[in-house]
């Protein structure tokens, strides 16, 4: 794309709008963390967040878009936490995510609600998010698997993209099992996957 | 529970009712297989199935209960297919399930819709089904893992229940990825899991 003129500076009203949107988002994250992501109406969510339905529509458009915004913001917080780890393996990242998510079951529920919506027709915002989400996570983890294979920490005889898909799938599926039954062996299963992928020393 | 008197034979009306219910269920399976499981209203489904809303409510009660009935019936058909295999490993069962499910994406979608509903409050039929589903599948696969470990086909140093959970999770998660992107390496990832679990010869 040809370079255009610099974007005009946001006027005060816009900046204020962004701040207000962030404020609503922060409150929505709290609401979902506490109450889960029942696919209730925007109206009910607006009430819980403490804004009018019109305000929510103005800032987020649809319920799916709000769910995407809430999930993306929570995931960013998790990324910052994981960035503190040194050379984590893909499975170690998933174990840490699982640990963080267990503290906020509502967000795990939100993720599953978002993914179920993504698989249905008529939910373009959720579908776009999910396709993009899996493509990005799969690509990032594939690269990470490759690095660990080169460093001799993950078995070198495995296709890195398939390993990345497997790790993401295991992590997602175990989270669902845990939400339905907190005795489901989530960490044990991820540890087994970690040990199986490790290059023989 | 003390043994009671034998159940009275169903009257003609009841038997006819069962046949009618089965007929509606068969048609609903077709509808879902073709159109997916958009969490549309019972009314829309009744229309697609070609019965009145009242008839659907009479036979199934709620949308969740209809989804459960459709999924259970499809799964039974899959079980019969898998019963033809000789000593399948848990992952082989999942590979065969994935193959069968790819032919009817609507049913995979139905499964994810049902599971998302199960994780939300206010969906007791879906929640009961999902809890019971995972508990049963996990138990069955744990037993199967144990048998394969004793026969020296699966590594003996792994906790069978955690392996069962891992295999179910991987299978579920890969199916979601495949629905969103049919280039996701579903079979490759399951084959990797199969090879990693195999006892060294």
Short mmCIF file of C-alpha atoms in Angstrom, two decimals:
data_model
loop_
_atom_site.label_atom_id
_atom_site.label_comp_id
_atom_site.label_asym_id
_atom_site.label_seq_id
_atom_site.Cartn_x
_atom_site.Cartn_y
_atom_site.Cartn_z
CA UNK A 1 0.00 0.00 0.00
CA UNK A 2 1.42 3.44 -0.86
CA UNK A 3 2.33 5.52 2.16
CA UNK A 4 -0.37 8.06 2.85
CA UNK A 5 -0.26 11.26 4.84
CA UNK A 6 0.23 10.78 8.59
CA UNK A 7 -2.97 10.01 10.45
CA UNK A 8 -4.53 13.12 11.87
CA UNK A 9 -4.15 13.40 15.62
CA UNK A 10 -7.14 12.14 17.48
CA UNK A 11 -9.33 14.88 18.77
CA UNK A 12 -10.11 15.07 22.43
CA UNK A 13 -13.48 13.40 21.91
CA UNK A 14 -11.91 10.36 20.26
CA UNK A 15 -9.26 9.95 22.95
CA UNK A 16 -11.94 10.22 25.60
CA UNK A 17 -13.94 7.63 23.67
CA UNK A 18 -10.99 5.23 23.73
CA UNK A 19 -10.53 5.70 27.45
CA UNK A 20 -14.23 5.06 28.01
CA UNK A 21 -14.08 1.94 25.83
CA UNK A 22 -11.09 0.64 27.83
CA UNK A 23 -12.95 1.35 31.07
CA UNK A 24 -15.97 -0.63 29.87
CA UNK A 25 -13.72 -3.43 28.66
CA UNK A 26 -11.98 -3.69 32.04
CA UNK A 27 -15.34 -3.90 33.76
CA UNK A 28 -16.60 -6.46 31.21
CA UNK A 29 -13.54 -8.64 31.90
CA UNK A 30 -14.43 -8.59 35.60
CA UNK A 31 -18.06 -9.41 34.84
CA UNK A 32 -17.16 -12.36 32.60
CA UNK A 33 -14.51 -13.63 35.01
CA UNK A 34 -17.10 -13.70 37.78
CA UNK A 35 -20.20 -14.79 35.95
CA UNK A 36 -18.89 -16.69 32.97
CA UNK A 37 -19.80 -16.09 29.39
CA UNK A 38 -23.38 -17.24 29.19
CA UNK A 39 -24.43 -16.27 25.75
CA UNK A 40 -26.77 -13.75 27.21
CA UNK A 41 -27.82 -10.64 25.40
CA UNK A 42 -25.79 -7.47 25.13
CA UNK A 43 -28.53 -5.86 27.16
CA UNK A 44 -27.92 -8.12 30.17
CA UNK A 45 -24.17 -7.59 29.90
CA UNK A 46 -24.59 -3.82 29.64
CA UNK A 47 -26.62 -3.96 32.83
CA UNK A 48 -23.96 -5.98 34.66
CA UNK A 49 -21.21 -3.66 33.38
CA UNK A 50 -23.25 -0.67 34.41
CA UNK A 51 -23.61 1.10 31.06
CA UNK A 52 -26.54 1.50 28.72
CA UNK A 53 -27.15 -0.95 25.93
CA UNK A 54 -26.60 1.90 23.47
CA UNK A 55 -23.15 2.65 24.90
CA UNK A 56 -22.11 -0.97 24.54
CA UNK A 57 -23.35 -1.11 20.94
CA UNK A 58 -21.57 2.18 20.20
CA UNK A 59 -18.20 0.88 21.43
CA UNK A 60 -18.32 -2.81 20.49
CA UNK A 61 -21.04 -3.31 17.92
CA UNK A 62 -22.13 -6.88 18.71
CA UNK A 63 -21.96 -9.44 21.48
CA UNK A 64 -19.40 -11.46 19.53
CA UNK A 65 -17.19 -8.40 19.13
CA UNK A 66 -17.35 -7.72 22.85
CA UNK A 67 -16.44 -11.35 23.59
CA UNK A 68 -13.49 -11.09 21.19
CA UNK A 69 -12.32 -7.85 22.83
CA UNK A 70 -12.56 -9.35 26.33
CA UNK A 71 -10.73 -12.52 25.32
CA UNK A 72 -8.01 -10.66 23.43
CA UNK A 73 -7.36 -8.36 26.39
CA UNK A 74 -7.13 -11.29 28.84
CA UNK A 75 -4.84 -13.15 26.51
CA UNK A 76 -2.51 -10.15 26.25
CA UNK A 77 -2.18 -10.16 30.04
CA UNK A 78 -1.27 -13.86 29.91
CA UNK A 79 1.32 -13.25 27.18
CA UNK A 80 3.04 -10.67 29.36
CA UNK A 81 3.21 -13.19 32.17
CA UNK A 82 4.65 -15.90 29.92
CA UNK A 83 7.24 -13.49 28.49
CA UNK A 84 8.93 -13.66 31.88
CA UNK A 85 9.76 -17.36 31.38
CA UNK A 86 13.12 -18.38 29.95
CA UNK A 87 12.97 -20.63 26.88
CA UNK A 88 9.58 -22.17 27.72
CA UNK A 89 8.59 -25.20 25.67
CA UNK A 90 5.18 -25.09 23.96
CA UNK A 91 3.73 -27.43 26.57
CA UNK A 92 5.19 -25.37 29.43
CA UNK A 93 3.37 -22.36 27.99
CA UNK A 94 0.13 -24.36 27.97
CA UNK A 95 0.67 -25.55 31.56
CA UNK A 96 1.18 -21.94 32.66
CA UNK A 97 -1.90 -20.83 30.69
CA UNK A 98 -3.96 -23.58 32.29
CA UNK A 99 -2.78 -22.46 35.73
CA UNK A 100 -3.67 -18.82 35.01
CA UNK A 101 -7.03 -19.78 33.51
CA UNK A 102 -8.02 -21.97 36.43
CA UNK A 103 -8.11 -18.78 38.52
CA UNK A 104 -10.75 -17.29 36.19
CA UNK A 105 -13.07 -20.10 35.02
CA UNK A 106 -15.33 -17.48 33.47
CA UNK A 107 -12.65 -16.74 30.88
CA UNK A 108 -12.25 -20.40 29.94
CA UNK A 109 -16.01 -20.52 29.51
CA UNK A 110 -15.85 -17.36 27.40
CA UNK A 111 -13.23 -19.00 25.17
CA UNK A 112 -15.43 -22.05 24.60
CA UNK A 113 -18.49 -19.90 23.95
CA UNK A 114 -16.52 -17.84 21.44
CA UNK A 115 -15.20 -20.94 19.67
CA UNK A 116 -18.66 -22.54 19.50
CA UNK A 117 -20.04 -19.33 18.01
CA UNK A 118 -17.12 -19.28 15.55
CA UNK A 119 -18.12 -22.72 14.26
CA UNK A 120 -21.68 -21.61 13.59
CA UNK A 121 -22.85 -19.62 10.64
CA UNK A 122 -23.94 -16.05 11.20
CA UNK A 123 -21.13 -15.13 13.62
CA UNK A 124 -18.55 -13.50 11.32
CA UNK A 125 -16.69 -11.62 14.09
CA UNK A 126 -16.24 -14.80 16.12
CA UNK A 127 -15.34 -16.88 13.06
CA UNK A 128 -12.73 -14.36 11.86
CA UNK A 129 -11.26 -14.16 15.34
CA UNK A 130 -11.06 -17.94 15.74
CA UNK A 131 -9.53 -18.58 12.32
CA UNK A 132 -6.98 -15.88 12.88
CA UNK A 133 -6.36 -17.01 16.45
CA UNK A 134 -5.58 -20.62 15.53
CA UNK A 135 -3.51 -19.60 12.50
CA UNK A 136 -1.41 -17.24 14.62
CA UNK A 137 -0.99 -19.51 17.64
CA UNK A 138 -0.20 -22.47 15.38
CA UNK A 139 2.41 -20.45 13.47
CA UNK A 140 4.04 -19.09 16.63
CA UNK A 141 4.17 -22.49 18.29
CA UNK A 142 5.47 -24.15 15.11
CA UNK A 143 8.40 -21.73 15.16
CA UNK A 144 8.95 -22.41 18.86
CA UNK A 145 8.88 -26.18 18.31
CA UNK A 146 11.45 -25.75 15.54
CA UNK A 147 13.74 -23.77 17.86
CA UNK A 148 13.47 -26.40 20.58
CA UNK A 149 14.15 -29.14 18.04
CA UNK A 150 17.29 -27.33 16.87
CA UNK A 151 18.40 -26.94 20.48
CA UNK A 152 17.86 -30.67 21.02
CA UNK A 153 15.10 -30.23 23.59
CA UNK A 154 12.20 -31.57 21.46
CA UNK A 155 12.44 -34.74 19.38
CA UNK A 156 13.70 -33.80 15.95
CA UNK A 157 11.80 -36.50 14.06
CA UNK A 158 8.38 -34.87 14.45
CA UNK A 159 6.68 -32.42 12.09
CA UNK A 160 6.75 -29.08 13.97
CA UNK A 161 3.37 -27.88 12.64
CA UNK A 162 1.63 -31.11 13.65
CA UNK A 163 3.25 -30.94 17.09
CA UNK A 164 2.05 -27.34 17.47
CA UNK A 165 -1.51 -28.36 16.52
CA UNK A 166 -1.38 -31.28 18.93
CA UNK A 167 -0.24 -29.14 21.84
CA UNK A 168 -2.91 -26.49 21.23
CA UNK A 169 -5.61 -29.14 20.85
CA UNK A 170 -4.60 -31.00 23.99
CA UNK A 171 -4.56 -27.78 25.95
CA UNK A 172 -7.99 -26.67 24.70
CA UNK A 173 -9.59 -30.07 25.21
CA UNK A 174 -8.18 -30.54 28.69
CA UNK A 175 -9.51 -27.16 29.71
CA UNK A 176 -13.03 -28.20 28.69
CA UNK A 177 -12.71 -31.44 30.64
CA UNK A 178 -11.48 -29.54 33.69
CA UNK A 179 -14.37 -27.06 33.58
CA UNK A 180 -16.83 -29.95 33.69
CA UNK A 181 -14.93 -31.97 36.28
CA UNK A 182 -12.15 -30.44 38.30
CA UNK A 183 -10.68 -33.89 39.02
CA UNK A 184 -9.87 -34.32 35.31
CA UNK A 185 -6.07 -34.83 35.16
CA UNK A 186 -5.26 -31.62 33.27
CA UNK A 187 -1.70 -31.01 34.48
CA UNK A 188 -0.83 -34.71 34.51
CA UNK A 189 -1.91 -35.07 30.88
CA UNK A 190 0.07 -31.99 29.80
CA UNK A 191 3.13 -33.27 31.69
CA UNK A 192 2.87 -36.59 29.86
CA UNK A 193 2.78 -34.75 26.54
CA UNK A 194 5.80 -32.67 27.62
CA UNK A 195 7.80 -35.77 28.53
CA UNK A 196 6.82 -37.63 25.35
CA UNK A 197 7.93 -34.74 23.13
CA UNK A 198 11.29 -34.35 24.91
CA UNK A 199 14.28 -35.42 22.84
CA UNK A 200 15.92 -38.56 24.30
CA UNK A 201 19.07 -37.52 26.14
CA UNK B 1 -33.46 -50.50 44.96
CA UNK B 2 -35.93 -53.29 45.75
CA UNK B 3 -37.21 -55.11 42.72
CA UNK B 4 -40.64 -53.83 41.78
CA UNK B 5 -43.34 -55.42 39.69
CA UNK B 6 -42.45 -55.79 36.01
CA UNK B 7 -43.05 -52.64 33.96
CA UNK B 8 -46.44 -52.71 32.29
CA UNK B 9 -46.28 -53.36 28.57
CA UNK B 10 -46.38 -50.20 26.55
CA UNK B 11 -49.74 -49.53 25.07
CA UNK B 12 -50.11 -49.12 21.34
CA UNK B 13 -50.12 -45.34 21.68
CA UNK B 14 -46.78 -45.34 23.45
CA UNK B 15 -45.12 -47.65 20.95
CA UNK B 16 -46.40 -45.48 18.14
CA UNK B 17 -45.05 -42.46 20.01
CA UNK B 18 -41.60 -44.08 20.19
CA UNK B 19 -41.63 -44.82 16.48
CA UNK B 20 -42.66 -41.25 15.75
CA UNK B 21 -39.89 -39.94 18.02
CA UNK B 22 -37.34 -42.11 16.24
CA UNK B 23 -38.61 -40.87 12.88
CA UNK B 24 -38.21 -37.24 13.98
CA UNK B 25 -34.77 -38.00 15.41
CA UNK B 26 -33.61 -39.56 12.13
CA UNK B 27 -34.79 -36.51 10.24
CA UNK B 28 -33.17 -34.16 12.80
CA UNK B 29 -29.84 -35.99 12.36
CA UNK B 30 -30.07 -35.32 8.62
CA UNK B 31 -30.96 -31.68 9.20
CA UNK B 32 -28.05 -31.14 11.59
CA UNK B 33 -25.61 -33.02 9.37
CA UNK B 34 -26.54 -30.76 6.46
CA UNK B 35 -27.01 -27.45 8.17
CA UNK B 36 -24.90 -27.70 11.28
CA UNK B 37 -26.04 -27.02 14.78
CA UNK B 38 -26.58 -23.30 14.82
CA UNK B 39 -28.09 -22.67 18.16
CA UNK B 40 -31.30 -21.70 16.50
CA UNK B 41 -34.65 -22.06 18.14
CA UNK B 42 -36.62 -25.26 18.40
CA UNK B 43 -39.16 -23.57 16.19
CA UNK B 44 -36.69 -23.23 13.29
CA UNK B 45 -35.54 -26.82 13.73
CA UNK B 46 -39.12 -28.08 13.84
CA UNK B 47 -39.72 -26.31 10.56
CA UNK B 48 -36.65 -27.88 8.95
CA UNK B 49 -37.59 -31.31 10.28
CA UNK B 50 -41.12 -30.83 9.05
CA UNK B 51 -43.04 -31.16 12.30
CA UNK B 52 -44.81 -28.63 14.47
CA UNK B 53 -43.02 -26.94 17.32
CA UNK B 54 -45.48 -28.58 19.70
CA UNK B 55 -44.56 -32.06 18.43
CA UNK B 56 -40.86 -31.39 18.97
CA UNK B 57 -41.48 -30.11 22.49
CA UNK B 58 -43.71 -33.11 23.21
CA UNK B 59 -41.01 -35.61 22.22
CA UNK B 60 -37.80 -33.86 23.27
CA UNK B 61 -38.68 -31.10 25.71
CA UNK B 62 -35.91 -28.61 24.99
CA UNK B 63 -33.38 -27.71 22.32
CA UNK B 64 -30.55 -29.08 24.48
CA UNK B 65 -32.37 -32.39 24.89
CA UNK B 66 -32.84 -32.66 21.13
CA UNK B 67 -29.12 -31.92 20.58
CA UNK B 68 -28.21 -34.60 23.13
CA UNK B 69 -30.52 -37.13 21.44
CA UNK B 70 -29.07 -36.37 17.99
CA UNK B 71 -25.48 -36.59 19.19
CA UNK B 72 -26.08 -39.78 21.17
CA UNK B 73 -27.69 -41.47 18.18
CA UNK B 74 -24.82 -40.49 15.85
CA UNK B 75 -22.27 -41.65 18.36
CA UNK B 76 -23.98 -45.04 18.63
CA UNK B 77 -23.60 -45.47 14.88
CA UNK B 78 -19.90 -44.65 15.19
CA UNK B 79 -19.47 -47.15 18.04
CA UNK B 80 -20.91 -49.89 15.87
CA UNK B 81 -18.40 -49.05 13.17
CA UNK B 82 -15.48 -49.07 15.59
CA UNK B 83 -16.59 -52.38 17.08
CA UNK B 84 -15.50 -53.97 13.79
CA UNK B 85 -11.85 -53.07 14.47
CA UNK B 86 -9.55 -55.58 16.12
CA UNK B 87 -7.77 -54.33 19.26
CA UNK B 88 -7.82 -50.67 18.27
CA UNK B 89 -5.65 -48.36 20.38
CA UNK B 90 -7.33 -45.30 21.90
CA UNK B 91 -5.72 -43.04 19.29
CA UNK B 92 -6.77 -45.36 16.45
CA UNK B 93 -10.35 -44.99 17.67
CA UNK B 94 -9.98 -41.20 17.58
CA UNK B 95 -8.48 -41.29 14.07
CA UNK B 96 -11.44 -43.37 12.88
CA UNK B 97 -13.88 -41.03 14.63
CA UNK B 98 -12.22 -38.02 13.01
CA UNK B 99 -12.52 -39.70 9.61
CA UNK B 100 -16.21 -40.47 10.15
CA UNK B 101 -16.92 -36.99 11.50
CA UNK B 102 -15.23 -35.24 8.60
CA UNK B 103 -18.00 -36.64 6.41
CA UNK B 104 -20.62 -34.84 8.53
CA UNK B 105 -19.17 -31.49 9.67
CA UNK B 106 -22.61 -30.55 11.01
CA UNK B 107 -22.24 -33.20 13.70
CA UNK B 108 -18.83 -31.91 14.80
CA UNK B 109 -20.39 -28.48 15.03
CA UNK B 110 -23.29 -29.93 17.02
CA UNK B 111 -20.79 -31.49 19.45
CA UNK B 112 -19.05 -28.15 20.01
CA UNK B 113 -22.37 -26.33 20.41
CA UNK B 114 -23.49 -28.91 22.94
CA UNK B 115 -20.22 -28.67 24.90
CA UNK B 116 -20.31 -24.87 24.93
CA UNK B 117 -23.88 -24.98 26.23
CA UNK B 118 -22.78 -27.53 28.83
CA UNK B 119 -20.20 -25.08 30.20
CA UNK B 120 -22.78 -22.35 30.66
CA UNK B 121 -25.25 -22.08 33.47
CA UNK B 122 -28.90 -22.70 32.73
CA UNK B 123 -28.37 -25.70 30.42
CA UNK B 124 -28.84 -28.65 32.78
CA UNK B 125 -29.54 -31.23 30.06
CA UNK B 126 -26.36 -30.31 28.17
CA UNK B 127 -24.28 -30.10 31.35
CA UNK B 128 -25.49 -33.50 32.60
CA UNK B 129 -24.83 -35.03 29.20
CA UNK B 130 -21.31 -33.56 28.93
CA UNK B 131 -20.27 -34.54 32.46
CA UNK B 132 -21.56 -38.04 31.95
CA UNK B 133 -20.05 -38.21 28.44
CA UNK B 134 -16.52 -37.30 29.54
CA UNK B 135 -16.70 -39.49 32.64
CA UNK B 136 -17.78 -42.50 30.56
CA UNK B 137 -15.39 -41.98 27.65
CA UNK B 138 -12.51 -41.31 30.06
CA UNK B 139 -13.31 -44.46 32.03
CA UNK B 140 -13.64 -46.64 28.92
CA UNK B 141 -10.42 -45.32 27.40
CA UNK B 142 -8.53 -45.65 30.71
CA UNK B 143 -9.43 -49.33 30.74
CA UNK B 144 -8.37 -49.66 27.10
CA UNK B 145 -5.04 -47.91 27.77
CA UNK B 146 -4.46 -50.31 30.67
CA UNK B 147 -5.10 -53.32 28.42
CA UNK B 148 -2.70 -52.03 25.77
CA UNK B 149 -0.09 -51.34 28.44
CA UNK B 150 -0.40 -54.91 29.73
CA UNK B 151 -0.07 -56.21 26.16
CA UNK B 152 3.08 -54.09 25.72
CA UNK B 153 1.61 -51.90 23.00
CA UNK B 154 1.43 -48.63 25.00
CA UNK B 155 4.27 -47.39 27.23
CA UNK B 156 3.77 -48.83 30.68
CA UNK B 157 5.25 -45.85 32.55
CA UNK B 158 2.30 -43.51 31.92
CA UNK B 159 -0.76 -42.99 34.08
CA UNK B 160 -3.62 -44.58 32.09
CA UNK B 161 -6.25 -42.04 33.19
CA UNK B 162 -4.08 -39.09 32.20
CA UNK B 163 -3.32 -40.74 28.84
CA UNK B 164 -7.04 -41.25 28.28
CA UNK B 165 -7.74 -37.59 29.06
CA UNK B 166 -4.93 -36.49 26.76
CA UNK B 167 -6.19 -38.56 23.84
CA UNK B 168 -9.77 -37.31 24.21
CA UNK B 169 -8.60 -33.69 24.55
CA UNK B 170 -6.30 -33.90 21.52
CA UNK B 171 -9.08 -35.43 19.46
CA UNK B 172 -11.64 -32.78 20.48
CA UNK B 173 -9.26 -29.87 20.00
CA UNK B 174 -8.03 -31.05 16.61
CA UNK B 175 -11.59 -31.37 15.41
CA UNK B 176 -12.26 -27.73 16.27
CA UNK B 177 -9.10 -26.65 14.45
CA UNK B 178 -10.09 -28.71 11.41
CA UNK B 179 -13.59 -27.20 11.27
CA UNK B 180 -12.07 -23.72 11.12
CA UNK B 181 -9.27 -24.62 8.72
CA UNK B 182 -9.33 -27.87 6.80
CA UNK B 183 -5.55 -27.71 6.29
CA UNK B 184 -5.01 -28.11 10.06
CA UNK B 185 -2.92 -31.29 10.43
CA UNK B 186 -5.53 -33.36 12.26
CA UNK B 187 -4.45 -36.86 11.22
CA UNK B 188 -0.74 -36.02 11.37
CA UNK B 189 -1.10 -34.76 14.94
CA UNK B 190 -3.06 -37.86 16.02
CA UNK B 191 -0.47 -40.10 14.36
CA UNK B 192 2.30 -38.34 16.29
CA UNK B 193 0.42 -38.96 19.53
CA UNK B 194 -0.06 -42.61 18.54
CA UNK B 195 3.67 -43.07 17.85
CA UNK B 196 4.73 -41.27 21.04
CA UNK B 197 2.48 -43.44 23.20
CA UNK B 198 3.70 -46.69 21.62
CA UNK B 199 5.87 -48.85 23.88
CA UNK B 200 9.47 -48.99 22.63
CA UNK B 201 10.01 -52.36 20.96
#
